[in-house]
XYZ file of C-alpha atoms in Angstrom:
589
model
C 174.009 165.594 149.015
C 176.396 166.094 152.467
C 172.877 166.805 154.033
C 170.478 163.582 153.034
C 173.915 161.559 153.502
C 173.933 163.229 157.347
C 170.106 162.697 157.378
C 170.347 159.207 156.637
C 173.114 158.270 159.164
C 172.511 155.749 161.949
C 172.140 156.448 165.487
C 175.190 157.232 167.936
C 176.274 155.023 170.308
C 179.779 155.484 172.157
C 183.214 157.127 171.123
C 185.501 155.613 168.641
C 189.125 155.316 168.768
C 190.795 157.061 165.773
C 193.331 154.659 163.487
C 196.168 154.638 162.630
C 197.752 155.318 159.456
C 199.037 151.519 158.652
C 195.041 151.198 159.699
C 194.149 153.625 157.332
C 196.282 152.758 154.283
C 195.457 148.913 155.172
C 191.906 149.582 154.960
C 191.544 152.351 151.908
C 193.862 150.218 149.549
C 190.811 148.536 148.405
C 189.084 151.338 148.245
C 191.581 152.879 145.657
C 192.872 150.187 143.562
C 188.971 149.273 142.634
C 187.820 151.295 139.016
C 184.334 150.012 139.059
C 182.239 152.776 138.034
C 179.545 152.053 140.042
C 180.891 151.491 143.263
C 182.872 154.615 142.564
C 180.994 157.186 144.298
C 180.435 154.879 147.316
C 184.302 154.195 147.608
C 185.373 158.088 146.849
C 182.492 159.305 150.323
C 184.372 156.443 152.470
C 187.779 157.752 151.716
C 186.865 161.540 152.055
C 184.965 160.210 155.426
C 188.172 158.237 156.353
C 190.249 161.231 156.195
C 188.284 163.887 157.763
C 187.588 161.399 161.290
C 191.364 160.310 161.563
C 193.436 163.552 160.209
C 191.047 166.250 161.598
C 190.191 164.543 165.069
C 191.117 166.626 168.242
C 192.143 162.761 169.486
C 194.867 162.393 166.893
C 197.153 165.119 167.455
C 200.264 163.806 165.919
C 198.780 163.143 162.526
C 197.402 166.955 162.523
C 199.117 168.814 159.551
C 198.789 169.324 156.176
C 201.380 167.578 155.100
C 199.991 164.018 155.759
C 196.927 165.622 154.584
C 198.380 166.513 151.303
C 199.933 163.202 151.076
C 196.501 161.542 151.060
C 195.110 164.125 148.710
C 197.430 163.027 146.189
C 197.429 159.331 146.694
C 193.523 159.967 146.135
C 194.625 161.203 142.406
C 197.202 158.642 141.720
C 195.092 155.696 142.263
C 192.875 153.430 140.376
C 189.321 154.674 141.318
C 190.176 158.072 140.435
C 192.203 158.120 137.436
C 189.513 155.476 135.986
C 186.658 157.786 137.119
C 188.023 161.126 136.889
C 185.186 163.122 135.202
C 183.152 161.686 137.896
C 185.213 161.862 141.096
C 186.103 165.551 139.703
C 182.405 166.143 139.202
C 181.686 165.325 142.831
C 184.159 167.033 144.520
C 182.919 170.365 142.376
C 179.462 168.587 143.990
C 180.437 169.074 147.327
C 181.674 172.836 147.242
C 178.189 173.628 145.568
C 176.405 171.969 148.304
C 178.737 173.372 150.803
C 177.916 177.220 149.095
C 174.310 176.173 149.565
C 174.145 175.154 153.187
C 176.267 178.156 153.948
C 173.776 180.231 152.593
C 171.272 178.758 154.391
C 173.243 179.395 157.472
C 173.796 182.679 156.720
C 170.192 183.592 156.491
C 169.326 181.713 159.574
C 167.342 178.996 158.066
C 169.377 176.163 159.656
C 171.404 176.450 162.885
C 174.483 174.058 162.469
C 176.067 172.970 166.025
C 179.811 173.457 166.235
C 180.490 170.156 165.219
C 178.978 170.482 161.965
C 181.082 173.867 161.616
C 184.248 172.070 162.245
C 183.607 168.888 160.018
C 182.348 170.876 156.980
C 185.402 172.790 157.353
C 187.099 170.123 156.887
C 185.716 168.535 153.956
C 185.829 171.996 151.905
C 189.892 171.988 152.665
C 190.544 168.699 152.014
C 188.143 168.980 148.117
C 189.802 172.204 147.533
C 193.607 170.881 148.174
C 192.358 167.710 145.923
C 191.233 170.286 143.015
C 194.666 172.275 143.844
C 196.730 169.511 143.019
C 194.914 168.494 140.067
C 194.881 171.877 138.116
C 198.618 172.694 139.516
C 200.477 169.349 138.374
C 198.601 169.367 135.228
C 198.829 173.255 134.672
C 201.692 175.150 133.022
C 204.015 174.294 130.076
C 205.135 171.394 128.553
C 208.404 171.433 130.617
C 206.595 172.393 133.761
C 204.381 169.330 132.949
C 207.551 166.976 132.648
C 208.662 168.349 135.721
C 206.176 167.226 137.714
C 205.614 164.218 136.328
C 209.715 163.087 137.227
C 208.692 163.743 140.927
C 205.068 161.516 140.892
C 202.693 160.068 138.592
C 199.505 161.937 139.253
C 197.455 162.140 136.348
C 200.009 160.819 134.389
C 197.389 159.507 131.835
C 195.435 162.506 131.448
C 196.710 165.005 128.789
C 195.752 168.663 130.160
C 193.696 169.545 127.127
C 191.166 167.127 128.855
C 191.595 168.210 132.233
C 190.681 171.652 131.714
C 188.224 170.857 129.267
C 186.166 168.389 131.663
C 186.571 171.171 134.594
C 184.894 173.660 131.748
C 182.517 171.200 131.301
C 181.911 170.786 134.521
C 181.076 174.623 134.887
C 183.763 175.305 137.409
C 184.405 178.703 137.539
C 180.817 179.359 138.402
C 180.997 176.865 140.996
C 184.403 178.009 142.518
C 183.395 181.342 141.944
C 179.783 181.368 144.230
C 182.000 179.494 146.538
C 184.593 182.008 146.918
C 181.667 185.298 147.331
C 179.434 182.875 150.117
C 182.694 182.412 152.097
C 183.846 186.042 151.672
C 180.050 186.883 153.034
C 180.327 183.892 155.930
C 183.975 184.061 157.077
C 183.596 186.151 160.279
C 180.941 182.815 161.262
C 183.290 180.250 159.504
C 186.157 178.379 160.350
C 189.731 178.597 158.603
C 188.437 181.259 157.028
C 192.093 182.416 155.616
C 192.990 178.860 154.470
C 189.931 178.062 151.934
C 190.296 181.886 150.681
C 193.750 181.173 149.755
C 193.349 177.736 148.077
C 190.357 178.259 146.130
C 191.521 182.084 144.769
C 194.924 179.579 143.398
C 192.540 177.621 142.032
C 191.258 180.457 139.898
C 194.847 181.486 139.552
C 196.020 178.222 138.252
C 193.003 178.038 136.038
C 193.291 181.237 134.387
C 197.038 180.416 133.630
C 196.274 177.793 131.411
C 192.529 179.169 129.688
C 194.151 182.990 130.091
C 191.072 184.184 128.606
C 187.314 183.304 130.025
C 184.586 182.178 127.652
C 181.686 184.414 127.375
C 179.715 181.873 130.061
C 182.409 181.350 132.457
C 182.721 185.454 132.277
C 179.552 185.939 133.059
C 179.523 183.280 135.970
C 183.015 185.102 137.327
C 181.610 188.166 137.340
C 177.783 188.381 137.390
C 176.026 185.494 138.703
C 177.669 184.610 141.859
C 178.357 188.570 143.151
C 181.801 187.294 143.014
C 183.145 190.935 142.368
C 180.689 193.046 145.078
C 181.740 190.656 147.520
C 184.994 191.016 147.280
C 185.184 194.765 146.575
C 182.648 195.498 149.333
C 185.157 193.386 152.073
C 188.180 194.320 151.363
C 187.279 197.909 151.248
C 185.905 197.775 154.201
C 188.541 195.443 156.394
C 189.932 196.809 159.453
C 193.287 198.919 159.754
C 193.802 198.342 155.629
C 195.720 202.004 155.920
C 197.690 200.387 158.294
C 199.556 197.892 156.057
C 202.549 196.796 157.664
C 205.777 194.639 156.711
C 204.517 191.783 159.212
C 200.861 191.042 157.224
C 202.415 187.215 157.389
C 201.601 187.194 160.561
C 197.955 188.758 160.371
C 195.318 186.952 159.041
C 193.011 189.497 158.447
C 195.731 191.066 156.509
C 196.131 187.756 154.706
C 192.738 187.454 153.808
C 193.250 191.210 151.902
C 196.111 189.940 150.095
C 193.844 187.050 148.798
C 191.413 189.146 148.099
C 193.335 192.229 146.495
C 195.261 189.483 144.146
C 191.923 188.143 143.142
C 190.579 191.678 142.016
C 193.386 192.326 139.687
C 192.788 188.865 138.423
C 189.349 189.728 137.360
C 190.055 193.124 136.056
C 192.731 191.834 133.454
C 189.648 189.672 132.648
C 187.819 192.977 131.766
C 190.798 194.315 130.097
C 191.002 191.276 127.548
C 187.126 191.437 127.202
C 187.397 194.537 126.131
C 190.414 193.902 123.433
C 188.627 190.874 122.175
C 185.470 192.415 121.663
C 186.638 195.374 120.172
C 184.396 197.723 122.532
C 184.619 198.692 126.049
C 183.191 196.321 128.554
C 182.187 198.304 131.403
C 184.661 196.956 134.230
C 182.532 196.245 136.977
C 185.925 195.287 139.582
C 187.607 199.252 138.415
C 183.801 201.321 139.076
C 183.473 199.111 142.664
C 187.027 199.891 143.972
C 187.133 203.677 142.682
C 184.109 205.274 142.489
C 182.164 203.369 145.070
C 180.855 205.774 147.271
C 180.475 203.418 150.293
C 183.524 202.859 151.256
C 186.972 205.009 151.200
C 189.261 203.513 148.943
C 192.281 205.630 150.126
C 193.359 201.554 151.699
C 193.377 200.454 148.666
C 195.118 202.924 146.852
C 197.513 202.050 149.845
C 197.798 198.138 148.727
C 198.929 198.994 145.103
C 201.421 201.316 146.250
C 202.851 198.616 149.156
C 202.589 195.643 146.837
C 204.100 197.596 143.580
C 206.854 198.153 146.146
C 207.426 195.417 147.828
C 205.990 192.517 145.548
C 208.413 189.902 144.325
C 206.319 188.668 141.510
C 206.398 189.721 138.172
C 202.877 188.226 137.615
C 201.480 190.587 140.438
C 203.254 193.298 139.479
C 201.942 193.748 135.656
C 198.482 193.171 137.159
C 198.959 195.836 139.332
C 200.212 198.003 136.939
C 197.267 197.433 134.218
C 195.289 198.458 137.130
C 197.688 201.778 137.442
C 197.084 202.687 133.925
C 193.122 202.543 133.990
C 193.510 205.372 137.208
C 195.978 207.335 135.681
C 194.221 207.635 132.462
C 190.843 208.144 134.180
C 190.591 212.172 134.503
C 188.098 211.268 137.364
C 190.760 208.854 138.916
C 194.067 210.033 138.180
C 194.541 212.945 141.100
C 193.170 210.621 144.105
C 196.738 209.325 145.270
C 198.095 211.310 147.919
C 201.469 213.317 146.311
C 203.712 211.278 148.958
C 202.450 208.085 147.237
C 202.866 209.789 144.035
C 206.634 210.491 145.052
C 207.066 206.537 146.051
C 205.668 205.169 142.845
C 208.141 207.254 140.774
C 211.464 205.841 143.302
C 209.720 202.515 142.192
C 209.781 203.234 138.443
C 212.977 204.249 138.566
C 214.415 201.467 140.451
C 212.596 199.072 138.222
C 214.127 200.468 135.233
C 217.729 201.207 136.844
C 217.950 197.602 138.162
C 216.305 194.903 136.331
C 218.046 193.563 133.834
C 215.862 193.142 130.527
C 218.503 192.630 127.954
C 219.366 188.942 126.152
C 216.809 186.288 125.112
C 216.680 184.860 128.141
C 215.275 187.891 129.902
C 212.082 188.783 127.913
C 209.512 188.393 131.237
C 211.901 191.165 132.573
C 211.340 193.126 129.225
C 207.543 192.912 129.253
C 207.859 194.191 132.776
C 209.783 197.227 132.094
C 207.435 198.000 129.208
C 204.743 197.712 131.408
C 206.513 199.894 133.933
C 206.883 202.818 130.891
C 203.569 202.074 129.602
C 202.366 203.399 133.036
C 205.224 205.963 133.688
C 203.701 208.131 130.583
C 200.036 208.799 132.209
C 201.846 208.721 135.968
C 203.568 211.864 134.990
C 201.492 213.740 132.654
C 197.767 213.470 134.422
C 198.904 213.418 138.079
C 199.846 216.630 139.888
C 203.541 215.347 139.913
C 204.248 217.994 137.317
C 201.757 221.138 139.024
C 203.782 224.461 139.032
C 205.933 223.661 137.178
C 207.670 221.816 139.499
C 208.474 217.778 139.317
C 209.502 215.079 141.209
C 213.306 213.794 140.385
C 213.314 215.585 137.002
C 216.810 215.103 136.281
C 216.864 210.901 137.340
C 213.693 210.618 135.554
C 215.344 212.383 132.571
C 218.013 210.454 132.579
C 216.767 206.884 132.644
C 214.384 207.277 130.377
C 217.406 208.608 127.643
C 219.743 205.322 128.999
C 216.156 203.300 127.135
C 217.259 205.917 123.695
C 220.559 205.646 123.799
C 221.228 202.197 124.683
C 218.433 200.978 122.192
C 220.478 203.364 119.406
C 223.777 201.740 119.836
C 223.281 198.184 119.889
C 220.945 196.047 117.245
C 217.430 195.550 118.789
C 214.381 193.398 118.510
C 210.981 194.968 117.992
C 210.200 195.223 122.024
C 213.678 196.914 122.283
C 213.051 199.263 119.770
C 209.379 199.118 122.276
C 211.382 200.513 124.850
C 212.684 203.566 123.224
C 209.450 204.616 121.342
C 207.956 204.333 124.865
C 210.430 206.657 126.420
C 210.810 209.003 123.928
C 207.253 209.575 124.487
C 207.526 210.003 128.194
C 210.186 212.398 127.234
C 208.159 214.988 125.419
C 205.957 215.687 128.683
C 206.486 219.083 129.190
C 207.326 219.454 132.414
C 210.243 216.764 131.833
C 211.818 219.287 128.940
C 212.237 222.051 131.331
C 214.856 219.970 132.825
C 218.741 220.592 132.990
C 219.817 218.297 130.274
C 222.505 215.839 130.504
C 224.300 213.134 128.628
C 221.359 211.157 128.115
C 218.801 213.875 127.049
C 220.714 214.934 125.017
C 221.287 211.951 123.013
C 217.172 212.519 122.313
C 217.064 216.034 121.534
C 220.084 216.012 119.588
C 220.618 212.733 117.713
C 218.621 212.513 114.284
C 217.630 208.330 115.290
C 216.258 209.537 118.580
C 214.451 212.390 117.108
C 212.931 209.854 114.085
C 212.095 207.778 116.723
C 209.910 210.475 118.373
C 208.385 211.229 115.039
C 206.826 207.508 114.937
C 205.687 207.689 117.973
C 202.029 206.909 116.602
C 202.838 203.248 115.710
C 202.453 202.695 119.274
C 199.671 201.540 120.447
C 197.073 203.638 122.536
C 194.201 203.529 124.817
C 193.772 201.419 128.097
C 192.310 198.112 125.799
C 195.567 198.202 123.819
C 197.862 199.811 125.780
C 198.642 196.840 128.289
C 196.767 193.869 126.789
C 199.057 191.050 126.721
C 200.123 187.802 127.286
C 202.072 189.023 129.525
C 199.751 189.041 132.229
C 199.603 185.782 134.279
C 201.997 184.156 131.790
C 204.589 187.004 132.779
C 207.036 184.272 133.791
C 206.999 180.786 135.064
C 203.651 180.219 136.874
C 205.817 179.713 140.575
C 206.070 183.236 140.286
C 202.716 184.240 140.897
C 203.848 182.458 144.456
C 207.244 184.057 144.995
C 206.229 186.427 147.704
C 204.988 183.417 150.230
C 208.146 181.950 148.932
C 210.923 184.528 149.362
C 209.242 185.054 153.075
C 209.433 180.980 153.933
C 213.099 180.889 152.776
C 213.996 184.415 155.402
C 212.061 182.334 157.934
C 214.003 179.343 157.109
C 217.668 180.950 157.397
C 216.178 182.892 160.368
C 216.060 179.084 162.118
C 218.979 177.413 160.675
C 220.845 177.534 163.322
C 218.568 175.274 165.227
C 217.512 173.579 162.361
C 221.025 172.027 161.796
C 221.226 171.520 165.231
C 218.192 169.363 165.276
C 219.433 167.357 162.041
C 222.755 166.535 163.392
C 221.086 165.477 166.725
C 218.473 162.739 164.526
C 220.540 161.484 161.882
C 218.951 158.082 162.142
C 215.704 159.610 161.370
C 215.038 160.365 157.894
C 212.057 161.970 155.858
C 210.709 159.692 153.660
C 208.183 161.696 152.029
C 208.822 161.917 148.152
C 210.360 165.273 146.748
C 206.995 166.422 145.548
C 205.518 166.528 149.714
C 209.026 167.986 150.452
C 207.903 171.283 148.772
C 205.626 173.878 150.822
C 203.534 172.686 147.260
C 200.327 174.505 149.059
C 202.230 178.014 149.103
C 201.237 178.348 152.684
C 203.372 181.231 155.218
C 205.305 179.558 157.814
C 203.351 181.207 160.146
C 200.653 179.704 159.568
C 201.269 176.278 158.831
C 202.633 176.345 162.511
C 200.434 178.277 164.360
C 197.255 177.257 162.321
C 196.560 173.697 162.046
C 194.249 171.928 160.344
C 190.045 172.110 161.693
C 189.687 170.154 164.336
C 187.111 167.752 163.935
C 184.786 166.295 167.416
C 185.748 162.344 167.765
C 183.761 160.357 165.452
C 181.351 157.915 167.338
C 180.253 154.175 166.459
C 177.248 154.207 164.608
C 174.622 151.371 164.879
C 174.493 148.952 161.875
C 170.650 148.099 160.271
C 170.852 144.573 162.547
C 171.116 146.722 165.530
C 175.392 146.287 166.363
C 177.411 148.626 166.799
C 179.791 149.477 163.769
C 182.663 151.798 163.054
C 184.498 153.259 160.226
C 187.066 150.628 160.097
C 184.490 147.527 160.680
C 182.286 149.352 156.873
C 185.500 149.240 155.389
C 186.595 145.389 156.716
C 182.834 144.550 155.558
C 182.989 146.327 152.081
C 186.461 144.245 151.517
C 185.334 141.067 152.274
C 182.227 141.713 149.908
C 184.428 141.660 147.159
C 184.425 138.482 145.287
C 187.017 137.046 144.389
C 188.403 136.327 140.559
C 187.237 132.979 139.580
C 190.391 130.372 139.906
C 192.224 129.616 136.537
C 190.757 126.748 134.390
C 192.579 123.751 134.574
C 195.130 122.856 132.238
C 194.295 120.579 128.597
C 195.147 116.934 128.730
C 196.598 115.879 125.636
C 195.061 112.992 123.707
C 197.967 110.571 122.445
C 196.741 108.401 119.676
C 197.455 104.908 119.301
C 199.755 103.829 116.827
């Protein structure tokens, strides 16, 4: 499609001058506000053309961000021609990433050699389609109240319910197209540009996706993970990216190491995918994302066994951190698996455990994502200590503070009236209790509240009503519905807001010296709504597209951008006038 509409265009002539935005709004409002159908697809390639030769042009520095971008991206959704037309504008922006994959693959294999320009424009249009199919699958994404939120701050896709969003987008087979997207660019990126920044918004797009379908049907599983190599390429590149043993505080400011945190997010994505495959189906479904990590022979995978530990650490989300954990379990129940972690890193995921169960506060209805974490956390805890070599020799690591938070779960559950994932939390740590390395311990208060009290010790006798085995052990909707979907985004988040104080100094400085100067961009622009570090919205701008050039017109003139759009509006014809009023007839008397 992007190539015969390349093919086809005219001759160059001389350099352009980019417009400006008044220009540009002037100009495009006709463009918008029109629904016909069939001048639909010709209206939605001028805007996208519009927008890439004005807000990617080297000439027009000022207008260079993303924020004007994503402005335009969502007056594209608000408007007439799209809202009218939106199986069909959604079905050709979906269009254009599949004929992007295609060309790239071409690329890839030498069979066409694109100039720089052509690197830099496509570039373009693949960020600007991807932050269009962002927006459309965040603001109508998430629950009810989420929904309502969204809708106080704008009115995109106010008319659509999301039942028929994310039915059309099935329809439309978009996992399989997001998904050969995502393993061409993975394979291309080193050639590519923005290689970080169309890795980041299409993995939210699956993201965003999955939170509101949760669980794949059987064709858009077998797209995700079979058809478009989705899972090699991602499992082959991140285990072999460069100084991944090296992963340090700052990744922010590395792009490489942003590109693994894309990537290592995406993986546990898939895997839970597995994981409810396997529940659903009532057999194991071999998990093609678990055999590629661990037991590829390839690559080493002692840097990724480093990203679980870092991110279990360090992670802000509780989203990220159940998915990480699920992933725990299937190592630590895996015989061939469970001793590869180094003992060190053995020694740092117990500290975690126990500050995860010492700190967060899972009591009260209003707490139950915290809950489900914790349970996750003990879930885990049981196979950390019994099938590592935490326990060799008899010796352990933190017997007694392991001990002794795990009988706080006992007794606290004992004395106070519970709910079933309450009474969850005991049964779970009753049964890390009986390792046997964790009885040789000096008791204390809290042991021996289990060993002694006749509720503890019934609780330990029931301990087979829980359930077992990696398919039922930490399946759950837990998983990217953990909490509010913003929380799958709170590490970006927490890391803007540091930056943010880090500056405020200067930022109030700069406020109080341009009061007369206000932002009027509405409240939903005012939010970093792309999730994007502050690193690299300022030191990464947009691509930056070669000056668009006058093209000849069929009678030989030259004619620009802004002279097809003039043309296309005075083409329009106008509404034929009102008829004229109705005399009356009088009648003679």
């Amino acid at each position: 499609m992007y190539a015969a509409a390349m093919a086809e265009a005219p001759p160059v002539l001389f350099p352009v001058v980019p417009l400006t935005k008044r220009e540009i709004d002037e100009h495009t409002a006709v463009l918008l506000v029109n629904s016909d159908t069939e001048a639909c697809n010709e209206n939605l390639s001028l805007y996208l053309k519009v927008i890439v030769d004005n807000f990617y042009n080297v000439d027009n520095n000022k207008d260079k961000n993303f924020l004007l971008i994503l402005k335009y991206a969502l007056r594209l959704l608000n408007l007439n021609m799209f809202m009218k037309n939106f199986r069909f504008g959604v079905a050709k922006l979906l269009g254009m990433l599949g004929t992007f994959s295609d060309m790239t693959l071409l690329y890839i294999h030498n069979q066409i050699e694109p100039d720089e320009k052509f690197l830099r424009e496509s570039a373009a249009y693949k960020e600007f389609v991807l932050i269009a199919l962002l927006l459309i699958v965040r603001l109508k994404g998430g629950t009810a109240t989420e929904q309502k939120h969204s809708a106080n701050n704008n009115e995109c896709l106010s008319m659509l319910e999301q039942i028929d969003v994310f039915t059309i987008l099935r329809e439309l087979d978009f996992i399989a197209i997001i998904s050969k997207f995502i393993s061409v660019h993975i394979v291309a990126w080193e050639r590519l540009d923005s290689p970080y920044i169309l890795l980041k918004f299409a993995s939210d797009l699956v993201f965003e996706y999955l939170y509101v379908t949760e669980l794949l049907s059987d064709t858009e599983f077998v797209s995700l993970v079979t058809s478009s190599r989705l899972v090699q390429s991602l499992t082959e590149n991140l285990l072999s990216a460069r100084n991944l043993d090296a992963y340090e505080i700052d990744y922010f400011e590395d792009e490489l190491k942003l590109i693994a945190y894309e990537e290592f997010k995406l993986l546990l994505l898939i895997n839970e995918q597995f994981l409810m495959k396997s529940y659903t189906l009532g057999t194991q479904v071999e998990n093609a994302v678990y055999n590629g990590l661990m037991k590829n022979t390839k690559h080493n995978n002692t840097g990724f066994l480093n990203l679980l530990v870092y991110h279990l650490n360090r992670e802000n989300s509780e989203i990220i951190k159940i998915l990480i954990l699920k992933f725990l379990y299937l190592m630590f129940t895996d015989p061939e698996c469970c001793k590869l972690f180094y003992l060190n890193d053995l020694k740092i995921l117990v500290d975690v455990f126990l500050r995860e169960c010492n700190d967060v506060d899972y009591t009260g209805s209003g707490n139950l994502g915290n809950r489900q974490l914790i349970i996750s956390y003990l879930k885990v805890m049981y196979p950390l200590l019994k099938n590592s070599q935490l326990g060799d020799k008899g010796e352990g690591y933190k017997k007694e503070q392991v001990i002794e938070t795990l009988g706080n779960f006992i007794t606290n559950s004992s004395r106070t009236e519970t709910d079933n994932r309450e009474e969850t939390l005991s049964l779970l740590a009753a049964k890390c209790m009986k390792i046997p390395w964790l009885r040789k311990a000096k008791p204390t208060a809290s042991s021996a509240a289990f060993y002694t009290h006749s509720s503890a010790e019934s609780s330990a006798s029931s301990l087979s009503s829980v359930p077992r085995g990696p398919e039922h052990s930490l399946i759950h909707r837990s998983s990217v519905r953990a909490a509010n979907k913003n929380d799958y985004y709170k590490q970006t988040r927490i890391h803007n807001m540091e930056v943010e104080v880090t500056n405020d100094i200067q930022k109030v400085t700069l406020s109080n010296n341009n009061d007369n100067t206000k932002d009027q961009t509405p409240p939903c622009i005012q939010q970093n709504i792309l999730e994007l570090p502050t690193e690299y919205l300022e030191n990464n701008p947009p691509p930056q597209v070669p000056s668009r050039n006058h093209h000849s017109g069929g009678n030989g003139t030259s004619m620009s951008v802004e002279s097809l759009l003039t043309r296309k509006a005075k083409a329009k014809k106008a509404p034929p006038p009102p008829p004229p009023p109705r005399r009356r007839r009088f009648c003679k008397e």
